[in-house]
XYZ file of N, CA, C and O in Angstrom:
624
model
N 0.742 -24.662 31.901
C 1.855 -24.170 31.122
C 2.793 -23.390 32.027
O 2.365 -22.709 32.936
N 4.057 -23.475 31.723
C 5.040 -22.717 32.465
C 5.304 -21.406 31.746
O 5.713 -21.396 30.596
N 5.037 -20.312 32.424
C 5.289 -19.005 31.851
C 6.588 -18.477 32.420
O 6.793 -18.451 33.622
N 7.479 -18.059 31.544
C 8.746 -17.531 31.981
C 8.653 -16.037 32.241
O 9.177 -15.541 33.217
N 7.947 -15.330 31.399
C 7.996 -13.885 31.443
C 6.625 -13.311 31.103
O 5.933 -13.806 30.239
N 6.266 -12.266 31.790
C 5.046 -11.526 31.508
C 5.456 -10.091 31.217
O 6.109 -9.455 32.035
N 5.113 -9.610 30.042
C 5.430 -8.239 29.670
C 4.126 -7.475 29.626
O 3.150 -7.919 29.041
N 4.099 -6.305 30.247
C 2.874 -5.526 30.320
C 3.083 -4.194 29.624
O 4.032 -3.483 29.911
N 2.192 -3.878 28.690
C 2.196 -2.589 28.030
C 0.919 -1.874 28.430
O -0.143 -2.472 28.498
N 1.007 -0.611 28.695
C -0.157 0.152 29.117
C -0.316 1.317 28.155
O 0.626 2.071 27.923
N -1.489 1.420 27.560
C -1.746 2.541 26.669
C -2.966 3.292 27.163
O -3.922 2.697 27.641
N -2.910 4.592 27.082
C -3.998 5.440 27.568
C -4.663 6.089 26.371
O -3.990 6.701 25.541
N -5.963 5.944 26.258
C -6.708 6.564 25.173
C -7.844 7.381 25.765
O -8.329 7.102 26.854
N -8.280 8.386 25.042
C -9.319 9.283 25.533
C -10.634 8.966 24.824
O -10.727 9.016 23.613
N -11.653 8.630 25.623
C -12.998 8.365 25.121
C -13.973 9.251 25.878
O -13.953 9.299 27.098
N -14.818 9.941 25.175
C -15.847 10.795 25.777
C -15.258 11.804 26.753
O -15.838 12.104 27.790
N -14.083 12.319 26.436
C -13.480 13.339 27.286
C -12.825 12.797 28.539
O -12.302 13.563 29.337
N -12.865 11.481 28.757
C -12.240 10.894 29.943
C -11.122 9.963 29.505
O -11.188 9.337 28.452
N -10.123 9.854 30.329
C -9.033 8.939 30.030
C -9.392 7.559 30.560
O -9.757 7.410 31.717
N -9.313 6.591 29.704
C -9.535 5.205 30.094
C -8.351 4.387 29.613
O -7.768 4.687 28.586
N -8.039 3.356 30.340
C -6.841 2.597 30.053
C -7.152 1.327 29.279
O -8.162 0.671 29.506
N -6.275 0.999 28.370
C -6.277 -0.291 27.707
C -5.015 -1.000 28.151
O -3.916 -0.479 27.987
N -5.167 -2.180 28.736
C -4.023 -2.912 29.258
C -3.740 -4.108 28.361
O -4.649 -4.824 27.985
N -2.475 -4.300 28.035
C -2.051 -5.403 27.183
C -0.971 -6.206 27.893
O -0.014 -5.634 28.410
N -1.130 -7.528 27.888
C -0.157 -8.429 28.502
C 0.269 -9.456 27.458
O -0.535 -9.885 26.642
N 1.528 -9.853 27.505
C 2.033 -10.906 26.634
C 2.721 -11.947 27.500
O 3.532 -11.597 28.357
N 2.398 -13.224 27.271
C 2.973 -14.325 28.035
C 3.950 -15.091 27.150
O 3.664 -15.353 25.986
N 5.093 -15.454 27.720
C 6.125 -16.165 26.990
C 6.402 -17.497 27.666
O 6.276 -17.632 28.878
N 6.827 -18.493 26.873
C 7.209 -19.780 27.447
C 8.682 -19.739 27.850
O 9.345 -18.700 27.746
N 9.187 -20.855 28.295
C 10.560 -20.901 28.787
C 11.591 -20.744 27.673
O 12.763 -20.512 27.958
N 11.166 -20.836 26.415
C 12.067 -20.633 25.283
C 11.990 -19.206 24.747
O 12.602 -18.888 23.739
N 11.199 -18.346 25.396
C 11.085 -16.955 24.984
C 10.134 -16.716 23.835
O 10.161 -15.661 23.212
N 9.246 -17.668 23.553
C 8.276 -17.532 22.478
C 6.955 -17.044 23.040
O 6.509 -17.516 24.086
N 6.327 -16.092 22.359
C 5.028 -15.578 22.795
C 3.982 -16.676 22.629
O 3.777 -17.193 21.536
N 3.322 -17.054 23.733
C 2.320 -18.120 23.669
C 0.937 -17.639 24.092
O -0.024 -18.390 24.004
N 0.832 -16.393 24.524
C -0.474 -15.892 24.916
C -0.472 -14.384 25.060
O 0.565 -13.765 25.319
N -1.645 -13.803 24.859
C -1.827 -12.372 25.078
C -3.132 -12.165 25.828
O -4.029 -13.013 25.779
N -3.212 -11.064 26.519
C -4.439 -10.688 27.234
C -4.546 -9.178 27.116
O -3.649 -8.457 27.526
N -5.638 -8.713 26.569
C -5.871 -7.287 26.391
C -7.215 -6.936 27.023
O -8.224 -7.573 26.738
N -7.205 -5.948 27.903
C -8.433 -5.471 28.551
C -8.759 -4.115 27.940
O -7.959 -3.181 28.028
N -9.935 -4.006 27.322
C -10.280 -2.757 26.648
C -10.916 -1.753 27.602
O -11.184 -2.045 28.766
N -11.163 -0.570 27.098
C -11.706 0.527 27.915
C -13.166 0.312 28.296
O -13.682 1.010 29.161
N -13.847 -0.649 27.685
C -15.248 -0.931 28.000
C -15.398 -2.039 29.042
O -16.499 -2.384 29.420
N -14.285 -2.596 29.485
C -14.327 -3.675 30.463
C -14.278 -5.057 29.836
O -14.197 -6.053 30.538
N -14.312 -5.123 28.536
C -14.205 -6.402 27.843
C -12.753 -6.817 27.692
O -11.836 -6.126 28.134
N -12.534 -7.937 27.032
C -11.176 -8.438 26.898
C -11.026 -9.296 25.652
O -12.000 -9.740 25.055
N -9.786 -9.518 25.292
C -9.417 -10.476 24.257
C -8.229 -11.253 24.778
O -7.210 -10.668 25.131
N -8.373 -12.589 24.837
C -7.290 -13.462 25.278
C -6.946 -14.412 24.142
O -7.838 -14.948 23.496
N -5.669 -14.615 23.914
C -5.247 -15.621 22.945
C -4.288 -16.585 23.620
O -3.476 -16.177 24.448
N -4.415 -17.837 23.270
C -3.511 -18.877 23.755
C -3.060 -19.677 22.540
O -3.876 -20.143 21.756
N -1.744 -19.821 22.381
C -1.196 -20.527 21.235
C -0.530 -21.811 21.678
O 0.222 -21.820 22.645
N -0.823 -22.887 20.950
C -0.138 -24.158 21.162
C 0.894 -24.280 20.055
O 0.551 -24.339 18.876
N 2.175 -24.284 20.440
C 3.263 -24.308 19.478
C 3.895 -25.686 19.429
O 3.908 -26.408 20.426
N 4.449 -26.037 18.281
C 5.199 -27.282 18.198
C 6.651 -27.007 18.599
O 7.002 -25.906 19.018
N 7.500 -28.002 18.439
C 8.893 -27.891 18.857
C 9.614 -26.740 18.151
O 10.437 -26.058 18.737
N 9.283 -26.500 16.883
C 9.937 -25.454 16.099
C 9.353 -24.069 16.359
O 9.852 -23.081 15.841
N 8.285 -23.995 17.159
C 7.672 -22.708 17.465
C 6.581 -22.303 16.504
O 6.151 -21.155 16.494
N 6.111 -23.240 15.682
C 5.048 -22.968 14.720
C 3.704 -23.232 15.397
O 3.526 -24.252 16.056
N 2.765 -22.308 15.223
C 1.451 -22.431 15.862
C 0.680 -23.611 15.288
O 0.482 -23.708 14.081
N 0.241 -24.523 16.153
C -0.603 -25.641 15.761
C -2.072 -25.316 16.013
O -2.943 -25.723 15.257
N -2.311 -24.580 17.098
C -3.670 -24.198 17.460
C -3.624 -22.854 18.178
O -2.742 -22.606 18.997
N -4.581 -21.985 17.847
C -4.711 -20.692 18.519
C -6.160 -20.563 18.967
O -7.079 -20.693 18.167
N -6.347 -20.325 20.273
C -7.686 -20.135 20.826
C -7.797 -18.681 21.270
O -6.979 -18.202 22.055
N -8.807 -17.994 20.755
C -9.043 -16.594 21.097
C -10.378 -16.497 21.818
O -11.392 -16.988 21.323
N -10.369 -15.869 22.983
C -11.591 -15.622 23.755
C -11.818 -14.119 23.770
O -10.907 -13.367 24.092
N -13.044 -13.708 23.421
C -13.303 -12.276 23.264
C -14.649 -11.884 23.875
O -15.650 -12.579 23.690
N -14.634 -10.771 24.585
C -15.855 -10.115 25.068
C -15.695 -8.629 24.811
O -14.719 -8.031 25.241
N -16.631 -8.029 24.090
C -16.557 -6.596 23.821
C -16.838 -5.795 25.081
O -16.115 -4.879 25.422
N -17.902 -6.166 25.765
C -18.264 -5.553 27.042
C -18.160 -6.608 28.134
O -18.217 -7.806 27.851
N -18.068 -6.162 29.362
C -17.991 -7.109 30.475
C -19.269 -7.937 30.589
O -19.251 -9.069 31.060
N -20.397 -7.388 30.138
C -21.682 -8.075 30.250
C -21.998 -8.962 29.045
O -22.965 -9.706 29.069
N -21.220 -8.870 27.970
C -21.449 -9.682 26.774
C -21.108 -11.147 27.026
O -20.392 -11.482 27.960
N -21.629 -12.005 26.158
C -21.241 -13.412 26.226
C -19.882 -13.583 25.550
O -19.556 -12.893 24.587
N -19.119 -14.506 26.063
C -17.775 -14.734 25.545
C -17.831 -15.496 24.225
O -18.557 -16.468 24.092
N -17.072 -15.034 23.252
C -16.918 -15.719 21.977
C -15.591 -16.463 22.000
O -14.577 -15.914 22.417
N -15.617 -17.713 21.552
C -14.404 -18.520 21.496
C -14.132 -18.867 20.039
O -14.961 -19.492 19.375
N -12.988 -18.420 19.547
C -12.582 -18.696 18.177
C -11.395 -19.647 18.234
O -10.380 -19.340 18.842
N -11.541 -20.809 17.614
C -10.482 -21.808 17.598
C -9.944 -21.927 16.184
O -10.701 -22.159 15.239
N -8.635 -21.762 16.036
C -7.982 -21.896 14.750
C -7.004 -23.055 14.814
O -6.222 -23.150 15.753
N -7.071 -23.938 13.836
C -6.149 -25.070 13.744
C -5.369 -24.962 12.446
O -5.919 -24.594 11.400
N -4.086 -25.290 12.526
C -3.189 -25.193 11.387
C -2.554 -26.547 11.119
O -2.149 -27.232 12.044
N -2.474 -26.916 9.850
C -1.804 -28.149 9.449
C -0.672 -27.777 8.504
O -0.856 -26.970 7.588
N 0.496 -28.387 8.722
C 1.692 -28.085 7.940
C 2.246 -29.367 7.336
O 1.974 -30.455 7.813
N 3.072 -29.203 6.301
C 3.764 -30.359 5.753
C 5.113 -30.510 6.453
O 5.401 -29.796 7.420
N 5.952 -31.417 5.977
C 7.224 -31.694 6.634
C 8.208 -30.532 6.537
O 9.202 -30.509 7.244
N 7.943 -29.532 5.683
C 8.800 -28.351 5.578
C 8.180 -27.138 6.256
O 8.599 -26.009 6.017
N 7.189 -27.363 7.108
C 6.477 -26.306 7.840
C 5.804 -25.295 6.916
O 5.693 -24.116 7.239
N 5.329 -25.756 5.766
C 4.537 -24.910 4.880
C 3.072 -25.126 5.236
O 2.631 -26.268 5.405
N 2.328 -24.042 5.336
C 0.918 -24.135 5.725
C 0.120 -24.862 4.646
O 0.112 -24.467 3.486
N -0.549 -25.940 5.038
C -1.403 -26.685 4.120
C -2.871 -26.325 4.315
O -3.575 -26.019 3.362
N -3.347 -26.377 5.577
C -4.764 -26.143 5.867
C -4.879 -25.235 7.089
O -4.187 -25.431 8.085
N -5.760 -24.240 6.988
C -6.077 -23.351 8.105
C -7.575 -23.469 8.370
O -8.388 -23.100 7.523
N -7.934 -24.032 9.537
C -9.341 -24.229 9.903
C -9.730 -23.230 10.976
O -8.898 -22.808 11.778
N -11.019 -22.901 11.005
C -11.522 -21.839 11.873
C -12.888 -22.251 12.418
O -13.733 -22.709 11.659
N -13.083 -22.093 13.731
C -14.379 -22.416 14.331
C -14.737 -21.327 15.330
O -13.923 -20.959 16.188
N -15.959 -20.817 15.244
C -16.462 -19.816 16.181
C -17.479 -20.491 17.083
O -18.467 -21.046 16.602
N -17.221 -20.435 18.388
C -18.067 -21.080 19.401
C -18.293 -22.549 19.033
O -17.342 -23.262 18.776
N -19.546 -22.993 18.996
C -19.822 -24.398 18.662
C -20.333 -24.545 17.226
O -20.886 -25.576 16.866
N -20.154 -23.524 16.412
C -20.545 -23.590 15.007
C -19.655 -24.589 14.269
O -18.596 -24.973 14.768
N -20.064 -25.006 13.066
C -19.239 -25.964 12.326
C -17.861 -25.389 11.986
O -17.704 -24.182 11.822
N -16.900 -26.272 11.876
C -15.547 -25.878 11.498
C -15.552 -25.478 10.032
O -16.116 -26.173 9.186
N -14.949 -24.339 9.729
C -14.828 -23.884 8.351
C -13.358 -23.873 7.967
O -12.491 -23.582 8.787
N -13.097 -24.181 6.730
C -11.731 -24.178 6.234
C -11.494 -22.837 5.553
O -12.173 -22.482 4.593
N -10.525 -22.076 6.081
C -10.223 -20.780 5.490
C -9.334 -20.922 4.265
O -9.586 -20.299 3.243
N -8.271 -21.711 4.368
C -7.374 -21.881 3.231
C -6.886 -23.319 3.131
O -6.731 -23.999 4.147
N -6.660 -23.747 1.887
C -6.014 -25.021 1.577
C -4.957 -24.706 0.530
O -5.274 -24.265 -0.560
N -3.696 -24.887 0.887
C -2.594 -24.521 0.002
C -1.901 -25.759 -0.565
O -1.777 -26.769 0.121
N -1.443 -25.644 -1.795
C -0.560 -26.656 -2.380
C 0.669 -25.941 -2.921
O 0.586 -24.787 -3.376
N 1.801 -26.629 -2.874
C 3.079 -26.046 -3.256
C 3.739 -26.896 -4.327
O 3.525 -28.098 -4.408
N 4.608 -26.263 -5.132
C 5.367 -27.016 -6.120
C 6.680 -27.477 -5.505
O 6.936 -27.258 -4.318
N 7.513 -28.110 -6.316
C 8.750 -28.677 -5.768
C 9.775 -27.617 -5.377
O 10.745 -27.912 -4.688
N 9.554 -26.358 -5.767
C 10.438 -25.265 -5.362
C 9.892 -24.515 -4.145
O 10.360 -23.436 -3.817
N 8.880 -25.081 -3.495
C 8.211 -24.497 -2.322
C 7.471 -23.206 -2.640
O 7.231 -22.393 -1.765
N 7.105 -23.034 -3.891
C 6.303 -21.882 -4.276
C 4.830 -22.253 -4.180
O 4.447 -23.376 -4.503
N 4.015 -21.312 -3.756
C 2.586 -21.545 -3.656
C 2.027 -21.795 -5.053
O 2.177 -20.977 -5.950
N 1.416 -22.955 -5.227
C 0.896 -23.352 -6.530
C -0.593 -23.042 -6.655
O -1.049 -22.536 -7.664
N -1.361 -23.377 -5.621
C -2.779 -23.040 -5.625
C -3.247 -22.816 -4.198
O -2.705 -23.385 -3.251
N -4.254 -21.972 -4.101
C -4.820 -21.637 -2.794
C -6.335 -21.718 -2.926
O -6.936 -21.017 -3.736
N -6.919 -22.605 -2.130
C -8.374 -22.728 -2.096
C -8.859 -21.967 -0.873
O -8.319 -22.125 0.219
N -9.884 -21.152 -1.057
C -10.380 -20.290 0.004
C -11.818 -20.660 0.331
O -12.646 -20.809 -0.557
N -12.109 -20.796 1.630
C -13.460 -21.072 2.082
C -13.835 -22.535 1.957
O -13.082 -23.350 1.438
N -14.997 -22.858 2.481
C -15.497 -24.220 2.408
C -15.596 -24.865 3.774
O -15.100 -24.350 4.774
N -16.267 -26.010 3.817
C -16.446 -26.729 5.074
C -15.846 -28.122 5.030
O -15.820 -28.812 6.041
N -15.359 -28.557 3.858
C -14.730 -29.872 3.767
C -13.493 -29.778 2.881
O -13.415 -28.926 1.991
N -12.530 -30.662 3.136
C -11.307 -30.669 2.351
C -11.617 -31.004 0.899
O -12.449 -31.855 0.607
N -10.953 -30.332 -0.013
C -11.177 -30.568 -1.429
C -12.225 -29.647 -2.030
O -12.190 -29.353 -3.209
N -13.161 -29.168 -1.235
C -14.199 -28.258 -1.713
C -13.827 -26.848 -1.267
O -13.373 -26.643 -0.148
N -14.029 -25.868 -2.138
C -13.735 -24.484 -1.760
C -14.711 -23.543 -2.443
O -15.345 -23.887 -3.436
N -14.813 -22.350 -1.902
C -15.652 -21.326 -2.513
C -14.925 -20.622 -3.653
O -15.545 -20.135 -4.585
N -13.596 -20.552 -3.534
C -12.798 -19.885 -4.549
C -11.434 -20.558 -4.620
O -10.918 -21.024 -3.606
N -10.849 -20.583 -5.790
C -9.515 -21.144 -5.948
C -8.667 -20.169 -6.746
O -9.091 -19.654 -7.778
N -7.454 -19.935 -6.272
C -6.502 -19.071 -6.950
C -5.302 -19.934 -7.323
O -4.699 -20.558 -6.453
N -4.982 -19.972 -8.613
C -3.829 -20.728 -9.088
C -2.701 -19.751 -9.392
O -2.910 -18.707 -10.010
N -1.497 -20.089 -8.967
C -0.332 -19.247 -9.180
C 0.567 -19.886 -10.229
O 0.826 -21.073 -10.192
N 1.061 -19.074 -11.153
C 1.992 -19.524 -12.186
C 3.263 -18.702 -12.062
O 3.219 -17.497 -11.847
N 4.389 -19.354 -12.191
C 5.681 -18.693 -12.094
C 6.415 -18.867 -13.412
O 6.423 -19.940 -13.996
N 7.041 -17.795 -13.862
C 7.774 -17.805 -15.106
C 9.224 -17.457 -14.808
O 9.533 -16.341 -14.412
N 10.124 -18.390 -15.024
C 11.532 -18.182 -14.721
C 12.115 -17.099 -15.610
O 12.917 -16.279 -15.167
N 11.712 -17.044 -16.865
C 12.262 -16.047 -17.784
C 11.917 -14.631 -17.354
O 12.737 -13.734 -17.442
N 10.701 -14.413 -16.904
C 10.313 -13.077 -16.449
C 11.145 -12.686 -15.239
O 11.625 -11.561 -15.141
N 11.366 -13.624 -14.332
C 12.190 -13.317 -13.163
C 13.605 -12.947 -13.581
O 14.198 -12.013 -13.078
N 14.190 -13.701 -14.537
C 15.532 -13.401 -14.997
C 15.581 -12.051 -15.701
O 16.529 -11.289 -15.547
N 14.538 -11.741 -16.466
C 14.489 -10.463 -17.158
C 14.412 -9.316 -16.162
O 15.113 -8.313 -16.301
N 13.593 -9.460 -15.125
C 13.480 -8.419 -14.110
C 14.805 -8.263 -13.377
O 15.255 -7.145 -13.116
N 15.463 -9.359 -13.065
C 16.757 -9.298 -12.402
C 17.776 -8.578 -13.277
O 18.538 -7.743 -12.801
N 17.795 -8.860 -14.576
C 18.720 -8.212 -15.493
C 18.439 -6.708 -15.559
O 19.348 -5.885 -15.550
N 17.159 -6.325 -15.616
C 16.791 -4.905 -15.653
C 17.245 -4.207 -14.377
O 17.800 -3.109 -14.420
N 17.035 -4.852 -13.233
C 17.475 -4.260 -11.976
C 18.988 -4.113 -11.936
O 19.513 -3.119 -11.422
N 19.725 -5.097 -12.462
C 21.177 -5.010 -12.493
C 21.632 -3.867 -13.399
O 22.595 -3.148 -13.097
N 20.945 -3.652 -14.526
C 21.265 -2.541 -15.407
C 21.014 -1.217 -14.726
O 21.818 -0.282 -14.841
N 19.913 -1.106 -14.013
C 19.602 0.137 -13.285
C 20.667 0.394 -12.229
O 21.145 1.509 -12.069
N 21.072 -0.664 -11.529
C 22.086 -0.527 -10.487
C 23.414 -0.092 -11.082
O 24.108 0.762 -10.538
N 23.785 -0.657 -12.237
C 25.058 -0.268 -12.848
C 25.015 1.163 -13.370
O 26.021 1.867 -13.397
N 23.829 1.646 -13.783
C 23.689 3.040 -14.219
C 23.818 4.012 -13.056
O 24.285 5.131 -13.223
N 23.408 3.590 -11.864
C 23.474 4.442 -10.682
C 24.919 4.656 -10.250
O 25.296 5.726 -9.823
N 25.730 3.621 -10.398
C 27.140 3.720 -10.006
C 27.773 4.798 -10.775
O 28.383 5.566 -10.902
């Protein structure tokens, strides 16, 4: 990957009466979009993220590598995102190390691009541990808008 810019932030925190540093780095691509971060904690461990973006800058895949201590084994968390033609999130998948892929969310939208239902959890498409259905009422929205307009006119 071609990195255009590296920005470094340094924060100092006090642990056990001693000052230890936490270092944070952010990597940008040639279009100025953040595509990676690297954070070194005060215990010698780290967290690295690498994002694969599409042409519009929407994350398609995010890989996070984490070690709490320098001596710990590295954990690799892979997140995959699927979008529709309007860049609305449809499916968010999550995998830790070599464990099975789990589906965190499955979203469906109505013709006004409003979230219609959200399925949470599960290991296969169509199956979920929980489902939340959203209902929208145009009249309630209009009533709230009218009330807000009345409040605004009273303030004047």
